[in-house]
PDB file of C-alpha atoms and ligand atoms in Angstrom:
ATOM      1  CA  UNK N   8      -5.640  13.021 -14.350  1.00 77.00           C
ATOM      2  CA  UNK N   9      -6.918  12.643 -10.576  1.00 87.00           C
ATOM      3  CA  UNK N  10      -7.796  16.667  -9.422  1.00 93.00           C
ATOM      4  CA  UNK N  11      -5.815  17.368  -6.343  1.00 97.00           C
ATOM      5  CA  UNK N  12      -7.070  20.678  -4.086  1.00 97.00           C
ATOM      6  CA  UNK N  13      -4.332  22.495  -2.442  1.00 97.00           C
ATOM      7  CA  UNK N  14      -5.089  21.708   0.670  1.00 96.00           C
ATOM      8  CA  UNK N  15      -5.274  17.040  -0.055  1.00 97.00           C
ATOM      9  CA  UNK N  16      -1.447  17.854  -1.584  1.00 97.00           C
ATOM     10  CA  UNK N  17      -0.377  19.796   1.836  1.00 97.00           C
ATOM     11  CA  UNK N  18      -1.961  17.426   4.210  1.00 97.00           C
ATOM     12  CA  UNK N  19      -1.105  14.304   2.368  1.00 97.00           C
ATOM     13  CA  UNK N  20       2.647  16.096   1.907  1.00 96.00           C
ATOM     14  CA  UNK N  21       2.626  16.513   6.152  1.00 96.00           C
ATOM     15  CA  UNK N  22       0.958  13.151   6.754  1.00 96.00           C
ATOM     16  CA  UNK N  23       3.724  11.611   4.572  1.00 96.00           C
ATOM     17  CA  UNK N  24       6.188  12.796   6.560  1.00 95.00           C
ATOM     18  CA  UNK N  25       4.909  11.183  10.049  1.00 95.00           C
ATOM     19  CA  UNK N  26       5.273   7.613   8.048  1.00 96.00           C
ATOM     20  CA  UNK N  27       8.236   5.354   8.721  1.00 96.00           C
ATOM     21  CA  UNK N  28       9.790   4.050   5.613  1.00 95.00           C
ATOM     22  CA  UNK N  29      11.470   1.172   7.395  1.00 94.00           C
ATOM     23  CA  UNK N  30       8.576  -0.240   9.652  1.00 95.00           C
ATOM     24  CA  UNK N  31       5.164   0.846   8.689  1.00 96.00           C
ATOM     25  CA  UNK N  32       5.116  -0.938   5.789  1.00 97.00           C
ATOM     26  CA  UNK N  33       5.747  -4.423   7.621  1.00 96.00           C
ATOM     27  CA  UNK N  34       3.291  -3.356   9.729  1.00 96.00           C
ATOM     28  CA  UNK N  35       0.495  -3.039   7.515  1.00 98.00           C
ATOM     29  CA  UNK N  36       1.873  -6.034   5.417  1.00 98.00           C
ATOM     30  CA  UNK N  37       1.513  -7.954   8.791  1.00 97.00           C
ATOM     31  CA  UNK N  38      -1.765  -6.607   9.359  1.00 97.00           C
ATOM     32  CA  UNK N  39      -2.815  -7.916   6.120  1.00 98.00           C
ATOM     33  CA  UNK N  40      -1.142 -11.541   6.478  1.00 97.00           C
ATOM     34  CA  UNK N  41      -3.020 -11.488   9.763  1.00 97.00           C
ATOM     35  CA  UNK N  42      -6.966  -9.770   9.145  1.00 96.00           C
ATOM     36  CA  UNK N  43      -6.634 -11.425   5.558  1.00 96.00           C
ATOM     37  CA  UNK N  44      -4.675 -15.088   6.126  1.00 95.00           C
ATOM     38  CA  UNK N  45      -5.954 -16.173   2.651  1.00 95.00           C
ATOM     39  CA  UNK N  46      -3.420 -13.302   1.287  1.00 96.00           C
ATOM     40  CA  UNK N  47      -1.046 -16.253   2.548  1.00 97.00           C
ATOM     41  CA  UNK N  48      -0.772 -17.484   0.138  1.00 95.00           C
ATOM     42  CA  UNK N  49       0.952 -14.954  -2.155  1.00 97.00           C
ATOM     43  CA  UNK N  50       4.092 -15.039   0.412  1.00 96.00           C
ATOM     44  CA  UNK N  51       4.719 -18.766   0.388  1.00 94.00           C
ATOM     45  CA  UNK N  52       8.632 -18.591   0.356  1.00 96.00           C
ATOM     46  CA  UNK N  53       8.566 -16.000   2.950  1.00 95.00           C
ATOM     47  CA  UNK N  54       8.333 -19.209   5.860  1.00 93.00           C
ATOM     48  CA  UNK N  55       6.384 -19.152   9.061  1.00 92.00           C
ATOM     49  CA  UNK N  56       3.089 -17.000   8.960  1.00 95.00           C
ATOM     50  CA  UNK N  57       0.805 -19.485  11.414  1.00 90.00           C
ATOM     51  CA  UNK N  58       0.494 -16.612  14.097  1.00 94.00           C
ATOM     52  CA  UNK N  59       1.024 -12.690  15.427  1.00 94.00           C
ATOM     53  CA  UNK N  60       4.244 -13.610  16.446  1.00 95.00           C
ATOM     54  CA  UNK N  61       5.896 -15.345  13.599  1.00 95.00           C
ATOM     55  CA  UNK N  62       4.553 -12.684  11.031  1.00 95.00           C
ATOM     56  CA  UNK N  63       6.153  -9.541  13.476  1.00 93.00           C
ATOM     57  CA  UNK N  64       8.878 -11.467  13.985  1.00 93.00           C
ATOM     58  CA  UNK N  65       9.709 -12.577  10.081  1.00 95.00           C
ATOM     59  CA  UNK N  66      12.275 -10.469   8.631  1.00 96.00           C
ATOM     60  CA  UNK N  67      10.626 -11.386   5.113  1.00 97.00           C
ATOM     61  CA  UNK N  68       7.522  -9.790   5.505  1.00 97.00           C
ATOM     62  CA  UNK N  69       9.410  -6.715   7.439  1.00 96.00           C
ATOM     63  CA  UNK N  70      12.126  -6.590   3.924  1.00 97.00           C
ATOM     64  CA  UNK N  71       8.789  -7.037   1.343  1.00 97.00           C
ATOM     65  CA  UNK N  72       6.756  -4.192   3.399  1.00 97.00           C
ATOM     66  CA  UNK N  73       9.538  -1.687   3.047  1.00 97.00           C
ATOM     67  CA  UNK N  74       9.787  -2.916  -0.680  1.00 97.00           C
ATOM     68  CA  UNK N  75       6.164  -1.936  -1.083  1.00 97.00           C
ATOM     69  CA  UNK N  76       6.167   1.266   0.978  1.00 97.00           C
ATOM     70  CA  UNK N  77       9.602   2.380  -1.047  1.00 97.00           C
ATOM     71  CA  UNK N  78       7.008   1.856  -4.071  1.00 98.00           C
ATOM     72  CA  UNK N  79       3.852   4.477  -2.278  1.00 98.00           C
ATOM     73  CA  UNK N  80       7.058   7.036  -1.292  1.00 97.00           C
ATOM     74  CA  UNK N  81       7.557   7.115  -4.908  1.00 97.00           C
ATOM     75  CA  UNK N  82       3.516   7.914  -5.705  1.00 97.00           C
ATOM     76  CA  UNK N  83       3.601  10.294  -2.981  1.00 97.00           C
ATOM     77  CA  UNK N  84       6.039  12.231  -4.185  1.00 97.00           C
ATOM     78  CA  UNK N  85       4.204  11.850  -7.913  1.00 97.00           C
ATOM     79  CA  UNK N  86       0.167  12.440  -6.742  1.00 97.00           C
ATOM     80  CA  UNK N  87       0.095  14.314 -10.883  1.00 96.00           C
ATOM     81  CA  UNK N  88       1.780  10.855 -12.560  1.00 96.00           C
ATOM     82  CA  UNK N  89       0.437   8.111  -9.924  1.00 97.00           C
ATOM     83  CA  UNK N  90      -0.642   6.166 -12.780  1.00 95.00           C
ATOM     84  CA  UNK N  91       2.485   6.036 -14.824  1.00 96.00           C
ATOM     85  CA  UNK N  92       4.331   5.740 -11.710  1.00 97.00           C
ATOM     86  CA  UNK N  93       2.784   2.413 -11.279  1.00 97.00           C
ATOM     87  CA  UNK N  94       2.956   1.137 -14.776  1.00 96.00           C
ATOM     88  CA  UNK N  95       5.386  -1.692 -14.492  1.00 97.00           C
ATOM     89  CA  UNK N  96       3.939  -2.798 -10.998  1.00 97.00           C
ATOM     90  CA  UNK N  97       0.931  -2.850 -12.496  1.00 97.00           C
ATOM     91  CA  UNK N  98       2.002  -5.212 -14.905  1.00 97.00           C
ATOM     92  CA  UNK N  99       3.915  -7.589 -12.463  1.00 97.00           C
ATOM     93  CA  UNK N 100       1.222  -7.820 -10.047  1.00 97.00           C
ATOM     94  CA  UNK N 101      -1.138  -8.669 -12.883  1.00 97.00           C
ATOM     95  CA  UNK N 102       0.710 -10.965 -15.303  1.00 96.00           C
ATOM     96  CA  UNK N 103       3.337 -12.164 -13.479  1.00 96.00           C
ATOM     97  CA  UNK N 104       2.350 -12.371  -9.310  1.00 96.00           C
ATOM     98  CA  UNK N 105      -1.459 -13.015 -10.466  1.00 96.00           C
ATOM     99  CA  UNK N 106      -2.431 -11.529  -6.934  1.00 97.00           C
ATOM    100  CA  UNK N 107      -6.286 -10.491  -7.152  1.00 96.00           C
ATOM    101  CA  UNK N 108      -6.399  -6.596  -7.700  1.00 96.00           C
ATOM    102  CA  UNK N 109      -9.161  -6.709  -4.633  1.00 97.00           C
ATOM    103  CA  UNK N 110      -5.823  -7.493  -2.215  1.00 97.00           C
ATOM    104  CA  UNK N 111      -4.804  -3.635  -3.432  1.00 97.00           C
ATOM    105  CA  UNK N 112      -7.561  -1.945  -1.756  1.00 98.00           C
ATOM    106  CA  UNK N 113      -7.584  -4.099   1.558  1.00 98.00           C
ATOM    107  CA  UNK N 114      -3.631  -3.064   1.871  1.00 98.00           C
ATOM    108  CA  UNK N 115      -5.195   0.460   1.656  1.00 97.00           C
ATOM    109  CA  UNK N 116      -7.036  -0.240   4.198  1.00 97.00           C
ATOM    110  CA  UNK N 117      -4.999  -1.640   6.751  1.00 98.00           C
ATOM    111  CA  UNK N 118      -2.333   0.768   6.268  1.00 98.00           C
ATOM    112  CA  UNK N 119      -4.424   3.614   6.952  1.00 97.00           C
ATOM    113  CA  UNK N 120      -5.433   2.054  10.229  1.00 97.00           C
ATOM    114  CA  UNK N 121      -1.720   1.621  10.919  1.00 97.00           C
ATOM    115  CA  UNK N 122      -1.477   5.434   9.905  1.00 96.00           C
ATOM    116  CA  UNK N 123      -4.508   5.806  12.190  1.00 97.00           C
ATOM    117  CA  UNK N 124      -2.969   4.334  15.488  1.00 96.00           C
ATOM    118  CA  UNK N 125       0.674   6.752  14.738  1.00 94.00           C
ATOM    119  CA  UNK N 126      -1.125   9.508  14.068  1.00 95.00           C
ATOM    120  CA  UNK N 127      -3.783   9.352  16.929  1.00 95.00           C
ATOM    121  CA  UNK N 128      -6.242  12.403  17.269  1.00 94.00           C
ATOM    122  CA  UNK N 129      -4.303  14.504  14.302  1.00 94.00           C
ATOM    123  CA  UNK N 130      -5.749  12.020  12.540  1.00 96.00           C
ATOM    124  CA  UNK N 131      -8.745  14.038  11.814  1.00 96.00           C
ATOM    125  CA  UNK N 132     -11.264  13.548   9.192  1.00 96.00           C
ATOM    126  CA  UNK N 133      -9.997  15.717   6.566  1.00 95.00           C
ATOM    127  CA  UNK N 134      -6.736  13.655   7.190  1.00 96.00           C
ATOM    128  CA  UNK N 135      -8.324  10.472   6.555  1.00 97.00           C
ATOM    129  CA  UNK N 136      -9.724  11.797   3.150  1.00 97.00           C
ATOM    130  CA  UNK N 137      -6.892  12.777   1.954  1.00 97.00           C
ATOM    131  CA  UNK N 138      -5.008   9.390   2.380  1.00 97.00           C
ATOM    132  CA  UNK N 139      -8.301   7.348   1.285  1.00 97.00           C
ATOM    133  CA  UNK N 140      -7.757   9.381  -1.762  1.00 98.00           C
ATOM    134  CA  UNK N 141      -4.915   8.566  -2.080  1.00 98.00           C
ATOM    135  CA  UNK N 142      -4.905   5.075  -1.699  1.00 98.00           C
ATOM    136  CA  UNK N 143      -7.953   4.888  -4.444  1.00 97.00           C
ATOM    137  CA  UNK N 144      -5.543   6.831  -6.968  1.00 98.00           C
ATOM    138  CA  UNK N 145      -2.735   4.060  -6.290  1.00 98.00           C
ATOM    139  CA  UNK N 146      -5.314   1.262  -5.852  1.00 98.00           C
ATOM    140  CA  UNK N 147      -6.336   2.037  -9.737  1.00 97.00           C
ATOM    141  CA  UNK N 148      -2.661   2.284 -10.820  1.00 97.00           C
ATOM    142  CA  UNK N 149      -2.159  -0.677  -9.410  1.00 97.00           C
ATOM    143  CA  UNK N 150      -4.870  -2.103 -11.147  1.00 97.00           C
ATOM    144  CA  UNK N 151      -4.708  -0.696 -14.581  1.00 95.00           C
ATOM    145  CA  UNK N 152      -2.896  -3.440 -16.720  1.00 94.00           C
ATOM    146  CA  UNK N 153      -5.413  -6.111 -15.156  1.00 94.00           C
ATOM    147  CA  UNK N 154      -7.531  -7.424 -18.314  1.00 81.00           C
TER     148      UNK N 154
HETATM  149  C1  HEM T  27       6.102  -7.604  -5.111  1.00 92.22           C
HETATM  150  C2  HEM T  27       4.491  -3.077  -4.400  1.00 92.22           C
HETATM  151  C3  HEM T  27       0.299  -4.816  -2.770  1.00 92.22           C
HETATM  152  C4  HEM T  27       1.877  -9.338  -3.514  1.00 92.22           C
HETATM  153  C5  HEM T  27       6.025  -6.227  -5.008  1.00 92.22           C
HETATM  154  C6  HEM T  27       7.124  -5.328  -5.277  1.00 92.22           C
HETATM  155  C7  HEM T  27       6.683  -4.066  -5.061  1.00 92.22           C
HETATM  156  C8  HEM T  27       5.296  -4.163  -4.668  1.00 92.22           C
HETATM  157  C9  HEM T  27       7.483  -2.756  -5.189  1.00 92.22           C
HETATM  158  C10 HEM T  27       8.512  -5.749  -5.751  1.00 92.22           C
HETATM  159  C11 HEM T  27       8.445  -5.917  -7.256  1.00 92.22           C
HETATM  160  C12 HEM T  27       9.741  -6.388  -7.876  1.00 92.22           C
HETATM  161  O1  HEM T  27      10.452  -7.194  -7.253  1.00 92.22           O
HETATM  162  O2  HEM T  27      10.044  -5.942  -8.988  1.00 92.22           O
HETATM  163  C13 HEM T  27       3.181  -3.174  -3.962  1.00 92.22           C
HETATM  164  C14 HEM T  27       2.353  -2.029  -3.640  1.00 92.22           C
HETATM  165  C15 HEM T  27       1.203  -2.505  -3.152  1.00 92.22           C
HETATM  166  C16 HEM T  27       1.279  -3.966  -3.196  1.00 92.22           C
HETATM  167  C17 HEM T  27       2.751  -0.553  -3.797  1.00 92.22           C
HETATM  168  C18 HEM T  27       0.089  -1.636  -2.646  1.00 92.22           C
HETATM  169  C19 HEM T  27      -0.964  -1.513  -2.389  1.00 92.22           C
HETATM  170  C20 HEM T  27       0.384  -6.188  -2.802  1.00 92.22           C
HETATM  171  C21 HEM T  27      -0.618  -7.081  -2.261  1.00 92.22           C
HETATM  172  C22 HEM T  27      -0.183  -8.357  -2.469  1.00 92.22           C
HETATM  173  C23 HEM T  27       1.108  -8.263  -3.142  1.00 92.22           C
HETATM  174  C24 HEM T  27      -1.884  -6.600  -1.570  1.00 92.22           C
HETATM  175  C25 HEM T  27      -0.805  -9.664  -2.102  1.00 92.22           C
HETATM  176  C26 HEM T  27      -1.745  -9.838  -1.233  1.00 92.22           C
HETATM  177  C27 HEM T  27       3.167  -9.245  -3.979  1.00 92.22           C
HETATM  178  C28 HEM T  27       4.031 -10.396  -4.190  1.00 92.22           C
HETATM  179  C29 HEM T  27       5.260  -9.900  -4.633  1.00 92.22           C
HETATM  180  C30 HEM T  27       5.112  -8.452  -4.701  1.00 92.22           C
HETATM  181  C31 HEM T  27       3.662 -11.867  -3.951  1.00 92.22           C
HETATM  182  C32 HEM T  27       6.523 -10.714  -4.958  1.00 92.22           C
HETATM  183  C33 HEM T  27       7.190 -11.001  -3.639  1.00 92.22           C
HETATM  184  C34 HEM T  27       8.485 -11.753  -3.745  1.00 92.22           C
HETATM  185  O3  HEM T  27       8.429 -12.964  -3.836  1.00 92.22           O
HETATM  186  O4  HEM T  27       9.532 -11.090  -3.699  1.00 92.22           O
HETATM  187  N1  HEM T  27       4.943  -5.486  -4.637  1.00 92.22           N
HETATM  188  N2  HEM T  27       2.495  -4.329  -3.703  1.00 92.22           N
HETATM  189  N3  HEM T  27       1.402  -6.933  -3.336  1.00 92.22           N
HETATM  190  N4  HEM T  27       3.849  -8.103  -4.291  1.00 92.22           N
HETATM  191 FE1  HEM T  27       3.131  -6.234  -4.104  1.00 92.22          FE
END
């Protein structure tokens, strides 16, 4: 079981509620599509990617992002159970999406510079460690049925 101080479960609790369950998860899903095009090629159903524009602009990728961020409200609200929380996504992602678990951590990492840009200077350092713990809890649920 991941040790959580007080003070990561208050700030990540706070920080939590600053995100926006409807957009910010598009937004870091674009972000990927865009820093990351070979992640393309997960989302080929989802129509135009080829720029900026077509990935803000595709309701796909803003419907999947929410999906996903519906999925990190749930560990949020779970930091004790993470692992078991992510279980069956595990599984899917593994066995039946086949997406390479290394996709995880960069999603992680754009979405905290999404959180960054909201968040501005109360972004602060011991913000950012809280959340990058975060992220490397879900980051190994995520990857936990990979073998
Ligand atoms: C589907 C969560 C990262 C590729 C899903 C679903 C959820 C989810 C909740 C829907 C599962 C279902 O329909 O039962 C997450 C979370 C991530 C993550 C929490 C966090 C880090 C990624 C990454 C990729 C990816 C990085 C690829 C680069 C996919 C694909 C689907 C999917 C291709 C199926 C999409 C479709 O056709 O509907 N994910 N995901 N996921 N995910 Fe992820």
């Amino acid at each position: 079981m991941v040790d959580w101080t007080d003070e990561e479960r208050a700030t990540i609790n706070t920080v939590w509620k600053r995100v926006d369950l409807e957009h910010d998860g598009g937004d870091a899903l674009g972000r990927l599509l865009l820093v990351y095009p070979w992640t393309q090629r997960y989302f080929s159903s989802f129509g135009s990617l080829s720029n900026a524009a077509a990935i803000a602009g595709n309701a796909k990728v803003q419907a999947h992002g929410k999906k996903v961020l519906g999925a990190l409200d749930n560990a949020a609200h779970h930091l004790d159970s993470i692992k078991a929380t992510l279980h069956d996504l595990s599984d899917i992602h593994a066995h039946r999406l086949h997406v390479d678990p290394e996709n995880f951590r960069r999603f992680g990492e754009v979405f905290v510079i999404v959180l960054a840009g909201k968040l501005g200077s109360s972004f602060s350092p011991p913000v950012q460690g809280a959340v990058e713990k975060f992220f490397a809890v879900v980051v190994d649920g995520l990857s936990h049925e990979y073998h």
